[in-house]
Amino acid sequence: MPRQKLSEFRAKTILSEALELPYTGWPVNADEPLDGQLTQPAQAGGPFVVKVDEGVKGRFKKGLVALDVEASKLAEAVKEISSKGYHGVIVEPMVRHEQQAERYLSMMIDRSGLALQYSASGGVDIEANPDSIKRVKLDDETDWQQLASDTGISEPKLKKLAEVFKSDYFAFLEINPYLLEGSDLRLLDAAVEVDDAGEFFVDNWTAEDFRSHTGQGLTEEEKVVKELDANSPASLKLSVLEPNGSIFLLLSGGGASVVVADEVYNQGFGKQLANYGEYSGNPNAEETYMYTKQLLQLLLRSSAKQKVLFIGGAVANFTDVGKTFAGVIKAIDEVADQLKSQNVKVFVRRGGPNQEAGLAKMEAALAKYGLLGSVHSPDTPLTDVVTEALRELKP
Amino acid sequence: MKDLRTLGTKIISLGSHPGIIQSMLDYSYCIGDESPQVVAIISSGRKQERYFWGNKEVIVPVYSSLQDVSEETRSAISGLLDVRSARRVLSGMKEALELLPGLEAVNIFAEQVPEEHSLEVEKLAKQHGVLVAGPASVGLLVPGVLKLGAIGGTRYPQLVAANIFKPGDTAVVSTSGGMVNELIHTVTSAGLGVSFAIALGGDRFPVTTPAEAFLLAEADSGTKQIVYFGELGGNDEYVIAELLKNGKVTKPVLAYVAGTVAELFAEPPQFGHAKAMASSNDETAKAKKEALRAAGVEVVDVFGDLSNELSKRGGEKKPQEHNEIGVRHKSLIVSRLSGDVNGDVQLLGRDLLSVVNENSLAGLQLSLLLGLEVKSDKLIKFTDYILRLLADHGPYVSGALNTVVAARAGKDLASSLTAGLLTIGPRFGGAVNAAAGAWLNGASNDAKPKDFVASFKDNGGIIPGIGHRKYRIDSPDPRVKALTEQFSGNSNGDKYLNFAKGVELVTTSKKANLILNVDGTIAAIMLDLLESELGSTKEQLQELVDIEFFNALFILSRSTGLTAHYLDQRRHDEGLLRLSEDDITYIP
């Protein structure tokens, strides 16, 4: 999953170090006892700003930022945020300033290279002033002097920013707002997205610093799959959309999985779609077993009256269908009785290395347990089988 | 723009992925190539890997680095399969572009290549005019020409089912590896053929963009229409739309853009592929589909409609003729020396009796040791001489003594001979091999004899092939003299012998008995002869050192002596040999 948001604490730590700026901030985990975690800021004296730190966009508007918090009220402010379903919080000293002083800066990379965007009217409403944002490409022809005067950030510091962007495998950087204080600057809010494929090459951050997009807690099953994925050369993804959904997808392949999910959505079954997920890159049987087990747990827990499971994907190039299906069948074996008692029907469509053996074993197992919807080879178009499965749900 | 029809088909693999490599060779065989397309593998640990070529096995050489591949082989390479890990992709590509001047097409298989690295590979690839499928790609397929990567499947039955041996008129362009294969099936099941298929990879910055793949299809004379699979995220479809509007792509396009399901999510979700996330409205599947439609692309909303549309243009699926592959069996052992052909024994590729009739004993022995029939009289004469020279040096030496002890203990011939052979090692009999390694290393690195000698300091100053118990610089070893007189004067200028003599000059200036001894002389002259008479390369000579060829000469010769000592002792039949109290210093 290449692009990942760093925690604000980590982002600011890296940026402050690069720009030789002092930084004070304390990361707080709302799930742990607060007393110990808040001792240091309390000693430093207030007031503070308390913000959620889970890569959430539009924090102000969502009421996830508390301003001007006294030391004695820190725990209260943290609990207020955690009561909304968040865990990661950051505490920083409050900096009083005029809103007009807020400036905006961002940096991004694409095929044409590195670019910098800036505006003198930063802050929460930057999106309302798109015309104020200037964009400059950063390359051999950049007029750094001009840029320094426009942004108020010195030339060496701007160059340092571009340097750390590259050396730390940033994909996106946004400082909004920052303030100019004499000849120096202060970063009030900073967001950094990194290319997680760069982890091997950097020292300044690790996967521990990633914050998820949703800000929602993961289910146990999603956590297990995340762990599986992290420890495997193959790719294993699972996200729950509707815990009480009717349609569960056990899919293979980054492309085909989206095609199948699209089909469910396009046919008007989006609301009943329980999950999105996929495995690919030839996982071993143990991995597909663990993966399937998580999905089946979710399926059995769903309160939907009718449930179908769609297993499948495109015609694999190198993922061994026999082997991966062996793991899937093992997981089905374990809960076959429960699946049967919930009247679950399973539909399968898959091709690839060893497809004959894999499909035959799958069909035999499903028939034995009374779960068989249908089993198809690539001779039947992928989406036809999705349609067949969805028909099962119609009254 | 590359002409896909004339792509070269000599491929090297960075890293080894036997499933993919085998499938490429199967494809190469099926389309009627005369020799396998994959000619070398860069990997560690092995010297060769075995693959099937049709129903028979072939050997693909393995090198530990690209630099180890001969320049002749490298200059012929036009394709590269990179199956190494993501973090080695950039460095591997830099090296490949430098060392493979004829490179035309590359497949980068790894997922999780950092975006920065992909962008750098892109720059390099453009500079060198190389077509790259990937990263995170299953490759490029040009029916009838090559299959570079896992694309189309990794098992023979898959290749047959995909029906991709003959070119057709439909290009398949896909960001997804699984879907490229699905689309190939969709196209061929509709009775159409594939002109080429490319999996660009699901990364944010694939080296070849969808738009570039479209231009490739436009330029390809075989392509009449394009089938495209795209996904949410990025803005590639807008670039494609521009190409169509500007008339730079004129061939009809049939497309599916995946990811409308993302509308279900409150926050933009990240799907299976790295690129597949819409962070703005422009990047949604819906917006991109509209843009393509506005440019005249036929965009289907239901994936199954691709199949319906194609069927209208195609017809009946006809299985394509190809060289078929039957049941095959991996053999247990590979041998270059000998084997049965139709029940008759062959040695070195020829009938046993004719090899026996036409070779001397030494000639046959050397041929077997080297694994090739040696014709050089001088080399055979030298071998004959040293086999005689090393046969027996008396019952005093460790090996012979052990054979004698075992024989007198009543052991049989095989046990007694083995007792002697097992004694051969670093201090007894092993010096020829060690000396060959030393001379080879020193001479081919143009080491100065003085520095070479100094480098043995850590070894306690002992240099293999140097030093004698009795002979000195002023009373030379007559055997060394005989060898050098008869067998020097080789066409490589006696490179190794001269180097060894240079070393001797340094060592004898320190101590008079540190002369070049018989072992060292044999090693040097054998190296010179192999290089001069057989044209052996440094790598081949190093391999002979590594596999103990030079030890083999000693063991072969001395086995005669050891066997003779066994027989001699049996004839004397003196009973058990036991040491006396005087022979042992007992320290209680």
Short mmCIF file of N, CA and C in Angstrom, two decimals, chain A residues 107-189:
data_model
loop_
_atom_site.label_atom_id
_atom_site.label_comp_id
_atom_site.label_asym_id
_atom_site.label_seq_id
_atom_site.Cartn_x
_atom_site.Cartn_y
_atom_site.Cartn_z
N MET A 107 4.17 20.02 -0.82
CA MET A 107 5.14 19.53 -1.78
C MET A 107 4.65 18.17 -2.26
N MET A 108 4.79 17.93 -3.52
CA MET A 108 4.32 16.65 -4.05
C MET A 108 5.22 16.19 -5.20
N ILE A 109 5.12 14.89 -5.51
CA ILE A 109 5.95 14.36 -6.58
C ILE A 109 5.04 13.69 -7.61
N ASP A 110 5.36 13.85 -8.86
CA ASP A 110 4.71 13.05 -9.89
C ASP A 110 5.71 12.81 -11.00
N ARG A 111 5.20 12.31 -12.10
CA ARG A 111 6.07 11.92 -13.19
C ARG A 111 6.97 13.06 -13.68
N SER A 112 6.46 14.28 -13.55
CA SER A 112 7.26 15.41 -14.05
C SER A 112 8.25 15.89 -13.00
N GLY A 113 8.20 15.34 -11.80
CA GLY A 113 9.18 15.69 -10.78
C GLY A 113 8.53 16.27 -9.53
N LEU A 114 9.35 16.99 -8.77
CA LEU A 114 8.93 17.53 -7.50
C LEU A 114 8.30 18.91 -7.72
N ALA A 115 7.22 19.20 -7.00
CA ALA A 115 6.61 20.52 -7.12
C ALA A 115 6.28 21.06 -5.73
N LEU A 116 6.26 22.39 -5.63
CA LEU A 116 5.94 23.04 -4.37
C LEU A 116 4.75 23.96 -4.57
N GLN A 117 3.82 23.92 -3.64
CA GLN A 117 2.69 24.85 -3.69
C GLN A 117 2.71 25.69 -2.42
N TYR A 118 2.36 26.97 -2.57
CA TYR A 118 2.35 27.82 -1.38
C TYR A 118 1.29 28.88 -1.50
N SER A 119 0.93 29.40 -0.35
CA SER A 119 -0.05 30.47 -0.31
C SER A 119 0.16 31.26 0.97
N ALA A 120 -0.08 32.57 0.86
CA ALA A 120 0.04 33.40 2.05
C ALA A 120 -1.26 33.37 2.85
N SER A 121 -2.32 32.80 2.26
CA SER A 121 -3.56 32.69 3.02
C SER A 121 -3.83 31.23 3.37
N GLY A 122 -3.07 30.77 4.35
CA GLY A 122 -3.23 29.37 4.76
C GLY A 122 -4.31 29.21 5.79
N GLY A 123 -4.34 28.01 6.40
CA GLY A 123 -5.31 27.75 7.45
C GLY A 123 -6.39 26.79 7.00
N VAL A 124 -7.41 26.64 7.86
CA VAL A 124 -8.41 25.61 7.59
C VAL A 124 -9.20 25.88 6.32
N ASP A 125 -9.24 27.14 5.90
CA ASP A 125 -10.07 27.44 4.73
C ASP A 125 -9.28 27.53 3.44
N ILE A 126 -8.12 26.96 3.41
CA ILE A 126 -7.28 27.06 2.22
C ILE A 126 -8.02 26.58 0.98
N GLU A 127 -8.85 25.55 1.16
CA GLU A 127 -9.54 25.01 0.00
C GLU A 127 -10.54 26.00 -0.59
N ALA A 128 -10.94 26.96 0.25
CA ALA A 128 -11.88 27.98 -0.24
C ALA A 128 -11.14 29.03 -1.07
N ASN A 129 -9.81 29.06 -0.97
CA ASN A 129 -9.02 30.05 -1.72
C ASN A 129 -8.06 29.40 -2.70
N PRO A 130 -8.55 28.55 -3.57
CA PRO A 130 -7.61 27.84 -4.43
C PRO A 130 -6.77 28.78 -5.30
N ASP A 131 -7.32 29.96 -5.61
CA ASP A 131 -6.59 30.88 -6.49
C ASP A 131 -5.35 31.46 -5.83
N SER A 132 -5.35 31.43 -4.50
CA SER A 132 -4.19 32.01 -3.80
C SER A 132 -2.99 31.06 -3.84
N ILE A 133 -3.23 29.81 -4.24
CA ILE A 133 -2.13 28.83 -4.22
C ILE A 133 -1.31 28.92 -5.49
N LYS A 134 0.00 29.10 -5.32
CA LYS A 134 0.92 29.12 -6.46
C LYS A 134 1.65 27.78 -6.53
N ARG A 135 1.95 27.34 -7.74
CA ARG A 135 2.65 26.08 -7.90
C ARG A 135 3.96 26.30 -8.63
N VAL A 136 5.03 25.74 -8.11
CA VAL A 136 6.35 25.90 -8.73
C VAL A 136 7.01 24.53 -8.81
N LYS A 137 7.59 24.25 -9.96
CA LYS A 137 8.34 22.99 -10.07
C LYS A 137 9.70 23.16 -9.43
N LEU A 138 10.14 22.12 -8.74
CA LEU A 138 11.46 22.19 -8.12
C LEU A 138 12.45 21.39 -8.97
N ASP A 139 13.28 22.10 -9.69
CA ASP A 139 14.30 21.41 -10.50
C ASP A 139 15.48 22.35 -10.69
N ASP A 140 16.29 22.09 -11.68
CA ASP A 140 17.50 22.88 -11.87
C ASP A 140 17.19 24.34 -12.21
N GLU A 141 15.96 24.58 -12.69
CA GLU A 141 15.66 25.94 -13.13
C GLU A 141 14.88 26.75 -12.10
N THR A 142 14.67 26.19 -10.94
CA THR A 142 13.89 26.88 -9.92
C THR A 142 14.60 28.17 -9.46
N ASP A 143 13.82 29.25 -9.36
CA ASP A 143 14.35 30.50 -8.81
C ASP A 143 14.15 30.47 -7.30
N TRP A 144 15.12 29.92 -6.63
CA TRP A 144 14.99 29.69 -5.19
C TRP A 144 14.88 31.00 -4.41
N GLN A 145 15.59 32.00 -4.90
CA GLN A 145 15.58 33.29 -4.21
C GLN A 145 14.16 33.87 -4.19
N GLN A 146 13.54 33.81 -5.34
CA GLN A 146 12.18 34.31 -5.47
C GLN A 146 11.24 33.53 -4.56
N LEU A 147 11.45 32.21 -4.59
CA LEU A 147 10.60 31.32 -3.80
C LEU A 147 10.75 31.62 -2.31
N ALA A 148 11.98 31.90 -1.90
CA ALA A 148 12.25 32.20 -0.50
C ALA A 148 11.52 33.49 -0.12
N SER A 149 11.53 34.46 -0.99
CA SER A 149 10.88 35.71 -0.65
C SER A 149 9.36 35.53 -0.66
N ASP A 150 8.84 34.70 -1.57
CA ASP A 150 7.39 34.46 -1.62
C ASP A 150 6.87 33.68 -0.42
N THR A 151 7.66 32.74 0.05
CA THR A 151 7.17 31.87 1.13
C THR A 151 7.61 32.36 2.49
N GLY A 152 8.62 33.22 2.50
CA GLY A 152 9.16 33.67 3.78
C GLY A 152 10.08 32.65 4.41
N ILE A 153 10.35 31.57 3.69
CA ILE A 153 11.23 30.53 4.22
C ILE A 153 12.57 30.65 3.50
N SER A 154 13.65 30.63 4.25
CA SER A 154 14.96 30.89 3.66
C SER A 154 15.31 29.84 2.60
N GLU A 155 16.17 30.23 1.68
CA GLU A 155 16.55 29.35 0.58
C GLU A 155 17.14 28.02 1.07
N PRO A 156 18.09 28.07 2.03
CA PRO A 156 18.64 26.78 2.49
C PRO A 156 17.57 25.88 3.10
N LYS A 157 16.62 26.50 3.80
CA LYS A 157 15.59 25.66 4.44
C LYS A 157 14.64 25.06 3.41
N LEU A 158 14.33 25.83 2.39
CA LEU A 158 13.48 25.28 1.32
C LEU A 158 14.18 24.10 0.65
N LYS A 159 15.48 24.30 0.40
CA LYS A 159 16.23 23.22 -0.25
C LYS A 159 16.30 22.00 0.65
N LYS A 160 16.44 22.28 1.95
CA LYS A 160 16.50 21.18 2.91
C LYS A 160 15.18 20.39 2.89
N LEU A 161 14.07 21.13 2.78
CA LEU A 161 12.76 20.47 2.72
C LEU A 161 12.68 19.52 1.52
N ALA A 162 13.14 20.03 0.36
CA ALA A 162 13.11 19.21 -0.84
C ALA A 162 14.01 17.99 -0.67
N GLU A 163 15.11 18.22 0.01
CA GLU A 163 16.07 17.13 0.21
C GLU A 163 15.49 16.03 1.10
N VAL A 164 14.87 16.46 2.22
CA VAL A 164 14.31 15.46 3.14
C VAL A 164 13.11 14.77 2.48
N PHE A 165 12.40 15.50 1.64
CA PHE A 165 11.28 14.90 0.91
C PHE A 165 11.76 13.68 0.12
N LYS A 166 12.89 13.86 -0.56
CA LYS A 166 13.42 12.76 -1.38
C LYS A 166 14.07 11.68 -0.53
N SER A 167 14.95 12.11 0.40
CA SER A 167 15.74 11.11 1.12
C SER A 167 14.87 10.29 2.07
N ASP A 168 13.75 10.86 2.52
CA ASP A 168 12.88 10.11 3.42
C ASP A 168 11.66 9.53 2.70
N TYR A 169 11.72 9.48 1.38
CA TYR A 169 10.69 8.83 0.58
C TYR A 169 9.30 9.38 0.87
N PHE A 170 9.21 10.73 0.96
CA PHE A 170 7.90 11.34 1.08
C PHE A 170 7.17 11.22 -0.26
N ALA A 171 5.85 11.15 -0.18
CA ALA A 171 5.04 11.19 -1.39
C ALA A 171 4.25 12.49 -1.42
N PHE A 172 4.00 13.02 -0.23
CA PHE A 172 3.24 14.25 -0.12
C PHE A 172 3.56 14.91 1.22
N LEU A 173 3.64 16.23 1.17
CA LEU A 173 3.93 16.98 2.39
C LEU A 173 3.03 18.21 2.42
N GLU A 174 2.40 18.44 3.54
CA GLU A 174 1.59 19.66 3.66
C GLU A 174 1.85 20.29 5.01
N ILE A 175 2.23 21.57 4.99
CA ILE A 175 2.38 22.32 6.23
C ILE A 175 1.33 23.41 6.17
N ASN A 176 0.31 23.24 6.96
CA ASN A 176 -0.80 24.19 6.91
C ASN A 176 -1.50 24.24 8.25
N PRO A 177 -1.32 25.33 8.96
CA PRO A 177 -0.53 26.49 8.55
C PRO A 177 0.87 26.50 9.17
N TYR A 178 1.68 27.41 8.63
CA TYR A 178 2.91 27.75 9.33
C TYR A 178 2.92 29.25 9.57
N LEU A 179 3.74 29.66 10.52
CA LEU A 179 3.80 31.08 10.84
C LEU A 179 5.23 31.55 10.64
N LEU A 180 5.38 32.81 10.25
CA LEU A 180 6.72 33.40 10.19
C LEU A 180 6.95 34.15 11.49
N GLU A 181 8.05 33.82 12.12
CA GLU A 181 8.37 34.49 13.39
C GLU A 181 9.74 35.10 13.23
N GLY A 182 9.77 36.37 12.89
CA GLY A 182 11.05 37.01 12.60
C GLY A 182 11.65 36.35 11.39
N SER A 183 12.86 35.87 11.52
CA SER A 183 13.51 35.25 10.37
C SER A 183 13.25 33.74 10.36
N ASP A 184 12.51 33.27 11.35
CA ASP A 184 12.29 31.82 11.40
C ASP A 184 10.82 31.47 11.23
N LEU A 185 10.53 30.17 11.24
CA LEU A 185 9.16 29.78 11.04
C LEU A 185 8.73 28.78 12.11
N ARG A 186 7.42 28.64 12.23
CA ARG A 186 6.88 27.69 13.19
C ARG A 186 5.83 26.85 12.45
N LEU A 187 5.96 25.53 12.58
CA LEU A 187 5.02 24.61 11.91
C LEU A 187 3.87 24.35 12.86
N LEU A 188 2.68 24.77 12.52
CA LEU A 188 1.55 24.50 13.41
C LEU A 188 0.94 23.14 13.12
N ASP A 189 0.61 22.91 11.87
CA ASP A 189 0.09 21.60 11.49
C ASP A 189 0.92 21.07 10.33
#
